[in-house]
Tab-separated table of C-alpha atoms in Angstrom:
chain	number	residue	atom	x	y	z
M	1	MET	CA	12.690	-31.975	19.930
M	2	PHE	CA	15.059	-31.889	22.517
M	3	ALA	CA	18.575	-30.963	21.815
M	4	PRO	CA	20.582	-34.620	22.051
M	5	PHE	CA	23.871	-33.731	22.997
M	6	ASP	CA	25.180	-30.595	25.856
M	7	GLU	CA	25.470	-27.537	23.601
M	8	SER	CA	28.308	-25.945	25.694
M	9	LYS	CA	31.199	-26.476	23.515
M	10	ALA	CA	29.547	-26.642	20.912
M	11	ARG	CA	27.974	-22.909	21.495
M	12	GLN	CA	31.503	-21.772	21.658
M	13	VAL	CA	32.389	-22.854	18.101
M	14	CYS	CA	28.908	-21.064	16.996
M	15	GLN	CA	30.083	-17.973	18.799
M	16	LYS	CA	33.249	-17.558	16.514
M	17	MET	CA	30.923	-18.481	13.681
M	18	MET	CA	28.653	-15.285	14.492
M	19	GLU	CA	31.766	-13.886	14.365
M	20	ASP	CA	33.360	-14.422	11.430
M	21	LEU	CA	29.815	-13.763	9.481
M	22	GLU	CA	29.457	-10.458	10.879
M	23	ARG	CA	32.777	-9.388	9.685
M	24	GLU	CA	32.099	-10.714	6.315
M	25	LYS	CA	28.936	-9.430	6.023
M	26	CYS	CA	26.871	-12.277	5.533
M	27	ALA	CA	23.762	-11.416	3.915
M	28	TRP	CA	22.144	-15.048	3.488
M	29	THR	CA	19.356	-16.094	6.062
M	30	GLY	CA	19.193	-20.019	7.735
M	31	MET	CA	20.614	-22.135	10.366
M	32	PHE	CA	23.912	-22.497	11.350
M	33	GLY	CA	25.203	-25.351	13.348
M	34	ALA	CA	28.506	-26.876	15.111
M	35	LEU	CA	29.111	-30.557	16.203
M	36	VAL	CA	32.128	-31.225	18.347
M	37	CYS	CA	33.250	-34.769	18.348
M	38	LEU	CA	35.826	-36.713	19.663
M	39	ASP	CA	38.310	-39.220	17.677
M	40	ALA	CA	39.600	-42.657	18.351
M	41	ALA	CA	42.373	-40.876	20.044
M	42	GLY	CA	40.377	-38.587	22.154
M	43	ASN	CA	41.332	-35.345	19.995
M	44	GLU	CA	38.359	-33.354	19.323
M	45	VAL	CA	37.507	-32.580	16.100
M	46	VAL	CA	34.935	-29.579	15.015
M	47	LEU	CA	32.250	-30.069	12.299
M	48	ARG	CA	30.371	-27.068	10.789
M	49	ALA	CA	26.809	-27.066	8.564
M	50	PHE	CA	24.046	-24.884	7.211
M	51	SER	CA	20.991	-25.612	6.500
M	52	GLY	CA	19.742	-26.271	2.784
M	53	SER	CA	21.920	-24.515	0.501
M	54	TYR	CA	24.286	-21.667	1.472
M	55	ASP	CA	24.407	-18.465	-0.955
M	56	GLY	CA	22.914	-21.345	-4.059
M	57	LYS	CA	25.785	-23.347	-2.964
M	58	TRP	CA	25.129	-27.223	-1.702
M	59	ASN	CA	28.778	-28.051	-1.265
M	60	ARG	CA	31.276	-25.511	0.356
M	61	ASP	CA	35.154	-26.513	1.146
M	62	GLY	CA	35.018	-27.109	5.275
M	63	TRP	CA	31.297	-27.809	5.575
M	64	ALA	CA	29.052	-30.956	6.330
M	65	PRO	CA	28.000	-32.147	2.548
M	66	PRO	CA	24.352	-32.454	1.998
M	67	LEU	CA	22.897	-36.037	2.132
M	68	PHE	CA	22.625	-36.485	-1.494
M	69	ASP	CA	24.540	-36.303	-4.906
M	70	GLU	CA	24.268	-32.874	-5.903
M	71	GLU	CA	24.262	-33.966	-9.883
M	72	LYS	CA	21.652	-36.253	-9.498
M	73	TYR	CA	19.820	-33.918	-7.332
M	74	LYS	CA	19.748	-31.418	-10.168
M	75	ALA	CA	18.460	-34.396	-12.490
M	76	ALA	CA	15.727	-35.005	-10.885
M	77	ILE	CA	14.141	-31.994	-10.491
M	78	LEU	CA	14.310	-30.699	-14.488
M	79	PRO	CA	11.773	-32.933	-15.711
M	80	ASN	CA	8.724	-31.325	-14.210
M	81	ASP	CA	10.446	-28.088	-13.159
M	82	LYS	CA	9.660	-26.105	-16.400
M	83	LYS	CA	6.021	-27.693	-16.298
M	84	ILE	CA	5.404	-26.659	-12.446
M	85	HIS	CA	6.498	-23.225	-12.992
M	86	GLU	CA	3.861	-22.882	-15.921
M	87	LEU	CA	0.930	-24.061	-13.008
M	88	SER	CA	2.327	-21.611	-10.737
M	89	GLU	CA	1.007	-18.621	-13.229
M	90	VAL	CA	-2.465	-17.810	-12.190
M	91	PRO	CA	-4.304	-17.441	-15.852
M	92	GLN	CA	-6.615	-14.220	-16.299
M	93	ASN	CA	-10.382	-14.983	-15.727
M	94	GLU	CA	-9.773	-18.651	-14.462
M	95	THR	CA	-12.603	-19.673	-12.897
M	96	PRO	CA	-12.626	-22.051	-9.759
M	97	GLU	CA	-12.590	-25.347	-11.283
M	98	GLN	CA	-9.866	-24.528	-13.787
M	99	LYS	CA	-7.790	-23.315	-10.380
M	100	ALA	CA	-8.887	-26.753	-8.640
M	101	ALA	CA	-7.760	-28.670	-11.400
M	102	ARG	CA	-4.410	-26.658	-11.758
M	103	ASP	CA	-3.679	-26.693	-8.198
M	104	LYS	CA	-4.167	-30.554	-8.664
M	105	GLU	CA	-2.178	-30.976	-11.355
M	106	ARG	CA	0.896	-29.091	-9.905
M	107	LEU	CA	0.406	-30.905	-6.587
M	108	ALA	CA	0.720	-34.433	-8.360
M	109	LEU	CA	4.034	-32.872	-10.493
M	110	CYS	CA	5.860	-31.703	-6.836
M	111	ASN	CA	5.083	-34.815	-5.476
M	112	GLN	CA	6.457	-36.894	-8.349
M	113	THR	CA	9.767	-34.221	-8.021
M	114	LEU	CA	9.888	-34.573	-4.068
M	115	GLU	CA	9.565	-38.935	-4.534
M	116	LYS	CA	12.320	-38.500	-7.237
M	117	ILE	CA	14.784	-36.373	-5.212
M	118	TYR	CA	13.859	-38.230	-1.562
M	119	SER	CA	14.944	-41.509	-3.463
M	120	LEU	CA	18.597	-39.992	-3.528
M	121	TYR	CA	19.164	-39.287	-0.085
M	122	SER	CA	21.296	-41.474	2.586
M	123	PHE	CA	22.706	-41.404	5.812
M	124	CYS	CA	25.282	-42.676	8.054
M	125	CYS	CA	23.839	-43.742	11.300
M	126	ALA	CA	25.059	-44.235	14.986
M	127	ASP	CA	25.780	-48.161	14.032
M	128	LYS	CA	27.461	-47.066	11.108
M	129	LYS	CA	24.756	-48.348	8.858
M	130	TRP	CA	23.705	-46.101	5.901
M	131	ARG	CA	20.034	-45.415	5.751
M	132	THR	CA	17.893	-44.188	3.231
M	133	PHE	CA	14.496	-42.610	3.970
M	134	SER	CA	12.229	-45.026	2.101
M	135	ASP	CA	13.903	-47.138	5.707
M	136	ILE	CA	11.981	-44.628	7.850
M	137	SER	CA	9.049	-42.691	6.047
M	138	ASN	CA	6.583	-45.847	6.263
M	139	GLY	CA	5.429	-44.788	2.661
M	140	LYS	CA	4.488	-41.734	3.544
M	141	LEU	CA	6.056	-38.512	1.839
M	142	LEU	CA	8.347	-36.098	4.286
M	143	PRO	CA	7.801	-32.719	4.354
M	144	THR	CA	9.964	-30.800	2.113
M	145	GLY	CA	13.416	-30.138	3.181
M	146	THR	CA	13.447	-32.979	5.522
M	147	GLY	CA	17.428	-34.068	5.693
M	148	ASP	CA	18.853	-30.676	5.145
M	149	CYS	CA	19.025	-29.199	8.266
M	150	SER	CA	22.180	-28.610	10.194
M	151	ALA	CA	21.694	-31.506	12.663
M	152	PRO	CA	21.392	-34.654	10.380
M	153	LYS	CA	24.358	-33.202	7.909
M	154	LEU	CA	26.415	-33.107	10.941
M	155	LEU	CA	25.627	-36.301	12.725
M	156	SER	CA	25.843	-38.551	9.625
M	157	LEU	CA	29.106	-37.036	8.689
M	158	ALA	CA	30.055	-37.669	12.539
M	159	PHE	CA	28.929	-41.216	12.233
M	160	SER	CA	30.902	-41.773	8.631
M	161	LYS	CA	34.109	-40.979	10.035
M	162	ASP	CA	33.794	-42.827	12.929
M	163	LEU	CA	33.747	-39.696	15.418
M	164	LEU	CA	32.233	-39.708	18.767
M	165	PRO	CA	29.697	-36.353	19.043
M	166	ILE	CA	29.460	-34.963	22.209
M	167	SER	CA	28.467	-31.422	22.218
M	168	MET	CA	25.890	-30.191	19.162
M	169	ALA	CA	24.162	-26.523	18.744
M	170	GLU	CA	22.554	-24.441	15.891
M	171	PHE	CA	21.788	-20.951	15.278
M	172	TYR	CA	19.917	-19.112	13.198
M	173	TRP	CA	21.529	-16.064	10.881
M	174	GLY	CA	19.755	-13.760	8.832
M	175	LYS	CA	16.302	-11.346	9.102
M	176	PRO	CA	14.003	-11.958	11.914
M	177	ASN	CA	10.671	-13.798	11.274
M	178	THR	CA	7.528	-14.896	12.855
M	179	ARG	CA	9.554	-17.747	14.476
M	180	LEU	CA	13.151	-17.365	14.629
M	181	GLU	CA	15.205	-14.680	15.990
M	182	PRO	CA	18.720	-13.607	14.479
M	183	LYS	CA	21.857	-15.012	16.317
M	184	THR	CA	19.637	-17.302	18.637
M	185	PHE	CA	20.140	-20.787	19.559
M	186	TYR	CA	17.556	-23.617	18.776
M	187	PRO	CA	17.286	-26.754	19.356
M	188	PRO	CA	16.591	-29.295	16.147
M	189	CYS	CA	13.026	-28.399	14.428
M	190	ASP	CA	10.296	-30.797	15.175
M	191	GLU	CA	8.785	-30.473	11.912
M	192	LYS	CA	11.918	-32.295	9.957
M	193	CYS	CA	14.705	-33.134	11.916
M	194	ALA	CA	12.240	-34.971	14.410
M	195	LEU	CA	11.638	-37.446	11.750
M	196	ILE	CA	15.163	-38.314	10.681
M	197	LEU	CA	17.211	-37.746	13.702
M	198	PRO	CA	15.805	-40.687	15.576
M	199	ALA	CA	16.809	-43.114	12.902
M	200	ILE	CA	20.388	-41.448	12.880
M	201	LEU	CA	21.012	-41.804	16.576
M	202	GLY	CA	19.146	-45.002	17.193
M	203	LEU	CA	16.902	-43.581	19.763
M	204	LYS	CA	14.432	-40.691	19.938
M	205	ILE	CA	15.834	-38.551	23.137
M	206	LEU	CA	13.448	-36.463	24.793
M	207	TYR	CA	15.288	-35.506	27.564
M	208	ARG	CA	18.881	-35.631	28.836
M	209	ASP	CA	20.643	-33.901	31.311
M	210	GLN	CA	24.247	-35.508	33.196
M	211	ASN	CA	22.513	-37.769	35.340
M	212	ILE	CA	19.598	-39.091	33.400
M	213	LEU	CA	18.509	-40.321	29.991
M	214	VAL	CA	14.473	-40.106	28.956
M	215	VAL	CA	14.061	-41.857	25.791
M	216	GLU	CA	10.951	-43.272	23.558
M	217	LYS	CA	11.440	-47.095	22.686
M	218	PRO	CA	10.098	-48.386	19.136
M	219	SER	CA	7.849	-51.374	19.824
M	220	GLY	CA	10.491	-54.131	18.963
M	221	LEU	CA	13.091	-53.265	20.383
M	222	LEU	CA	14.703	-55.232	23.551
M	223	SER	CA	15.232	-52.453	26.439
M	224	VAL	CA	18.234	-54.333	27.430
M	225	PRO	CA	20.858	-57.110	26.516
M	226	GLY	CA	19.507	-60.561	25.889
M	227	ARG	CA	21.535	-63.480	25.941
M	228	GLY	CA	23.215	-64.202	22.094
M	229	PRO	CA	25.080	-62.060	19.938
M	230	ASP	CA	21.627	-61.507	18.102
M	231	LYS	CA	20.114	-60.063	21.344
M	232	GLN	CA	22.532	-57.242	21.781
M	233	ASP	CA	20.728	-54.539	20.039
M	234	CYS	CA	18.653	-52.961	22.736
M	235	VAL	CA	17.691	-49.198	24.025
M	236	VAL	CA	20.753	-49.841	26.714
M	237	ASN	CA	23.346	-50.372	24.225
M	238	ARG	CA	22.387	-47.988	21.836
M	239	ALA	CA	22.189	-45.255	24.602
M	240	ARG	CA	25.667	-46.278	25.862
M	241	ARG	CA	26.733	-46.208	22.408
M	242	LEU	CA	25.868	-42.354	22.101
M	243	PHE	CA	27.009	-41.633	25.583
M	244	PRO	CA	29.968	-44.195	26.533
M	245	ASN	CA	30.427	-42.099	30.274
M	246	MET	CA	27.183	-43.801	30.868
M	247	ILE	CA	27.398	-46.629	33.670
M	248	GLU	CA	27.389	-50.288	32.453
M	249	GLN	CA	23.966	-50.873	33.390
M	250	PRO	CA	21.738	-47.504	33.340
M	251	SER	CA	17.969	-49.052	33.201
M	252	VAL	CA	15.992	-48.976	36.135
M	253	HIS	CA	12.917	-50.224	34.671
M	254	ARG	CA	12.073	-52.282	31.541
M	255	LEU	CA	9.658	-52.317	28.701
M	256	ASP	CA	8.597	-55.490	27.199
M	257	MET	CA	9.964	-55.588	23.250
M	258	ASP	CA	6.761	-55.549	21.872
M	259	THR	CA	5.598	-52.400	23.916
M	260	SER	CA	6.744	-48.737	22.814
M	261	GLY	CA	7.070	-45.612	24.997
M	262	LEU	CA	8.896	-43.996	27.804
M	263	MET	CA	12.088	-45.469	29.834
M	264	VAL	CA	14.281	-43.604	31.997
M	265	LEU	CA	17.939	-44.116	32.083
M	266	ALA	CA	20.569	-43.526	34.368
M	267	PHE	CA	23.910	-41.762	33.586
M	268	ASP	CA	25.581	-42.572	36.966
M	269	GLU	CA	25.670	-45.320	39.922
M	270	THR	CA	24.148	-42.337	42.251
M	271	SER	CA	21.173	-41.847	39.955
M	272	HIS	CA	20.727	-45.137	39.077
M	273	ARG	CA	20.510	-46.196	43.227
M	274	ALA	CA	17.834	-43.079	43.839
M	275	LEU	CA	15.487	-43.801	41.012
M	276	ASN	CA	15.801	-47.423	41.575
M	277	ALA	CA	14.877	-46.661	44.960
M	278	GLN	CA	11.732	-44.589	43.615
M	279	PHE	CA	10.278	-47.694	41.085
M	280	GLU	CA	10.868	-50.334	44.159
M	281	ASN	CA	8.817	-48.110	46.484
M	282	ARG	CA	6.297	-47.331	44.075
M	283	GLN	CA	6.628	-43.489	43.957
M	284	VAL	CA	6.954	-43.729	40.218
M	285	LYS	CA	3.663	-43.060	38.447
M	286	LYS	CA	3.371	-44.907	34.519
M	287	ASN	CA	0.190	-44.778	32.483
M	288	TYR	CA	-0.147	-47.056	29.245
M	289	ILE	CA	-2.857	-46.658	26.311
M	290	ALA	CA	-3.400	-49.823	24.810
M	291	VAL	CA	-6.287	-51.280	22.212
M	292	LEU	CA	-8.026	-54.220	23.328
M	293	ASP	CA	-9.667	-56.835	21.032
M	294	GLY	CA	-13.169	-56.660	22.166
M	295	VAL	CA	-15.860	-54.646	23.975
M	296	ILE	CA	-14.733	-53.762	27.693
M	297	LYS	CA	-18.608	-52.457	29.628
M	298	ASP	CA	-17.201	-51.198	32.412
M	299	GLN	CA	-15.719	-47.389	32.758
M	300	GLU	CA	-13.155	-48.103	35.338
M	301	GLY	CA	-11.969	-50.777	37.407
M	302	ARG	CA	-8.835	-52.518	39.737
M	303	VAL	CA	-7.390	-56.076	38.659
M	304	GLU	CA	-5.559	-57.608	41.299
M	305	LEU	CA	-3.644	-61.269	39.819
M	306	LYS	CA	-1.191	-63.733	40.549
M	307	HIS	CA	0.607	-64.558	38.010
M	308	ARG	CA	3.916	-66.610	37.290
M	309	VAL	CA	6.056	-67.810	34.303
M	310	ASP	CA	4.883	-70.598	32.725
M	311	LEU	CA	7.935	-72.869	32.803
M	312	GLU	CA	6.987	-74.837	30.156
M	313	ASN	CA	6.450	-71.899	27.896
M	314	ARG	CA	8.461	-69.215	28.620
M	315	PRO	CA	7.946	-66.178	28.802
M	316	ARG	CA	4.356	-66.809	29.026
M	317	GLN	CA	2.348	-65.879	32.161
M	318	ILE	CA	0.109	-68.323	33.679
M	319	LEU	CA	-2.583	-67.280	36.584
M	320	ASP	CA	-1.163	-68.924	40.335
M	321	ASP	CA	-2.514	-68.195	43.882
M	322	VAL	CA	-0.004	-69.907	45.298
M	323	TYR	CA	3.137	-69.314	43.898
M	324	GLY	CA	2.460	-66.521	41.853
M	325	LYS	CA	3.193	-62.410	42.395
M	326	LEU	CA	0.580	-60.093	42.916
M	327	ALA	CA	0.169	-57.618	40.352
M	328	VAL	CA	-2.068	-54.670	40.708
M	329	THR	CA	-3.279	-52.484	38.111
M	330	GLU	CA	-5.762	-49.600	37.696
M	331	TRP	CA	-7.766	-48.737	34.477
M	332	LYS	CA	-10.464	-46.737	32.751
M	333	ARG	CA	-12.012	-46.895	29.447
M	334	LEU	CA	-11.345	-44.446	26.841
M	335	ARG	CA	-13.499	-45.124	24.278
M	336	VAL	CA	-15.007	-48.279	22.375
M	337	TRP	CA	-14.748	-48.080	18.583
M	338	THR	CA	-14.771	-49.957	15.374
M	339	ARG	CA	-11.237	-50.436	13.704
M	340	ARG	CA	-10.159	-52.074	10.959
M	341	GLY	CA	-7.527	-55.004	11.629
M	342	ALA	CA	-4.625	-56.091	9.506
M	343	ASP	CA	-7.065	-58.629	7.618
M	344	GLY	CA	-9.121	-55.513	6.243
M	345	LYS	CA	-12.133	-56.693	8.482
M	346	GLU	CA	-13.945	-54.145	10.890
M	347	GLN	CA	-13.450	-54.868	14.629
M	348	LYS	CA	-14.721	-53.503	17.862
M	349	ALA	CA	-12.142	-52.594	20.172
M	350	THR	CA	-11.517	-50.805	23.495
M	351	SER	CA	-9.273	-48.111	23.902
M	352	VAL	CA	-7.984	-48.367	27.841
M	353	LEU	CA	-5.523	-46.246	29.764
M	354	PHE	CA	-3.951	-48.411	32.246
M	355	SER	CA	-1.933	-47.605	35.506
M	356	PRO	CA	0.166	-50.169	36.793
M	357	LEU	CA	0.862	-50.097	40.616
M	358	THR	CA	3.607	-52.781	40.761
M	359	GLY	CA	5.790	-53.895	38.257
M	360	ARG	CA	5.626	-57.683	37.354
M	361	THR	CA	6.280	-59.232	33.631
M	362	HIS	CA	3.446	-58.905	31.398
M	363	GLN	CA	1.216	-57.254	33.991
M	364	LEU	CA	-0.879	-55.601	31.784
M	365	ARG	CA	-1.245	-58.041	28.715
M	366	VAL	CA	-2.811	-60.386	31.585
M	367	ALA	CA	-4.748	-58.184	33.370
M	368	ALA	CA	-6.423	-57.605	29.304
M	369	ALA	CA	-6.931	-60.812	28.590
M	370	PHE	CA	-7.051	-62.803	31.683
M	371	SER	CA	-9.403	-60.332	33.795
M	372	LEU	CA	-11.023	-57.943	31.523
M	373	GLY	CA	-11.375	-60.661	28.633
M	374	ALA	CA	-10.334	-58.719	25.953
M	375	PRO	CA	-6.275	-59.312	24.795
M	376	ILE	CA	-4.543	-56.193	23.648
M	377	VAL	CA	-4.321	-56.188	19.870
M	378	GLY	CA	-1.661	-57.947	18.178
M	379	ASP	CA	-0.889	-59.506	21.534
M	380	ASN	CA	1.182	-62.978	20.144
M	381	LEU	CA	1.181	-64.545	23.605
M	382	TYR	CA	-1.940	-63.954	25.077
M	383	GLY	CA	-4.179	-62.930	22.310
M	384	ARG	CA	-5.612	-63.908	18.903
M	385	ASN	CA	-2.343	-62.542	17.001
M	386	LEU	CA	-0.639	-66.359	17.920
M	387	GLY	CA	0.574	-67.066	13.895
M	388	GLN	CA	2.097	-65.672	10.741
M	389	GLU	CA	-0.729	-66.047	8.924
M	390	LYS	CA	-1.811	-63.043	6.981
M	391	GLY	CA	-3.431	-60.120	8.255
M	392	GLN	CA	-1.403	-60.467	11.481
M	393	GLU	CA	-1.105	-57.002	13.447
M	394	SER	CA	2.244	-55.490	12.751
M	395	ARG	CA	3.069	-54.624	16.444
M	396	LEU	CA	1.074	-54.539	20.093
M	397	TYR	CA	-0.977	-52.241	20.836
M	398	LEU	CA	0.704	-50.730	24.079
M	399	HIS	CA	2.272	-47.991	24.695
M	400	ALA	CA	4.070	-46.352	27.876
M	401	CYS	CA	2.620	-42.992	27.460
M	402	ASP	CA	3.239	-41.287	30.791
M	403	LEU	CA	6.068	-41.192	33.333
M	404	THR	CA	6.394	-39.024	36.390
M	405	PHE	CA	9.093	-39.502	38.926
M	406	ALA	CA	11.310	-37.065	41.167
M	407	HIS	CA	14.833	-36.168	39.996
M	408	PRO	CA	17.601	-37.879	41.666
M	409	VAL	CA	19.717	-35.675	42.318
M	410	THR	CA	17.643	-31.933	42.497
M	411	GLY	CA	14.510	-33.971	43.665
M	412	GLN	CA	12.507	-31.548	40.909
M	413	GLU	CA	8.969	-33.414	39.612
M	414	MET	CA	9.657	-34.649	36.050
M	415	SER	CA	6.741	-35.792	33.661
M	416	PHE	CA	7.349	-36.629	30.275
M	417	HIS	CA	4.332	-37.640	28.026
M	418	SER	CA	4.736	-39.836	24.733
M	419	GLU	CA	1.972	-40.277	21.916
M	420	PRO	CA	1.602	-43.998	20.617
M	421	ASP	CA	2.170	-44.325	16.447
M	422	PHE	CA	-1.270	-46.102	16.475
M	423	SER	CA	-4.680	-45.012	16.441
M	424	PHE	CA	-6.569	-45.089	19.562
């Protein structure tokens, strides 16, 4: 995953850590990391961490602690530990059937232990709330070692102490292997950190430099703050919480609350103006993946509709050739398939790639429902998902998957892709 913060200051700290480890002739193999923060008075505070346990110890003075209570961790391991070791030994003259049975029993015990262990993890997030793995796992068992890397330890400790992270870096120490070189810096890992850091930070950061920030918005989160205290949690406020130097209004485009996917924000006014001009002049290329509730027979097409807000039923849009604004969308059918809905019933669906050429409110939702005749699955304004009845879809199946624009300062073409978290 992309390093969420600038690495320069933290790398200087890490270079000093390497010198200390060299002098101590450290034989341990693993990842070390440093996080430079600011306290409330603006003073720099340096935090250090190691991945997993350092020479058999989870807790060491001067280092970020693990995300669990060590004594409870040991107690969770004990019940199945002996049996797991016994099942790991290969008996003589074992038949394939016996091996399969042994492997199955061992895996079940390992997963049982892992569930107990992961129930102990908790981490402090950027919003100062403490969360657990059950809050982010969606009922799935996370990979072994998730939460044990340096980055989640460092960030959780920083947020628990009301510190503002400004620079973070991690390096590998020990013997070289097929993936890692000693004394080399690496970003947070995709296998584990990418599963937990977005929850800790409040955002999944795909790219960041001194001018722009590219994030992946989850479904259900506002793009910009709304009216009232209950509508302040949004992409913009989460970004400004992590990066207080960002301008007050950094967004240059929005996604509907129910839509997930790519968004770009600006750190400074100059970048904001340059990006805004690209969006206004239709120089930004955008693609969305959607799953429609029904069968679309044509392979591709172009939708041109004039619509406006329904004043009696905001924010729903209605067609209006007189007062409506023109919305232009190109689309391409990806596949027609049978999906199982939230009510358990099989339904015909069509996956579509939308390429909007304008940026009207609910443009793709209106195009799907009114022109293609098949609303987007989970649409609570234009589709079947109108009530709170049992079997309602959990989200709108619309995801901003591609975003291409010119960097506002360098002019370099920037292209980003994001896969949706739903089947398509």
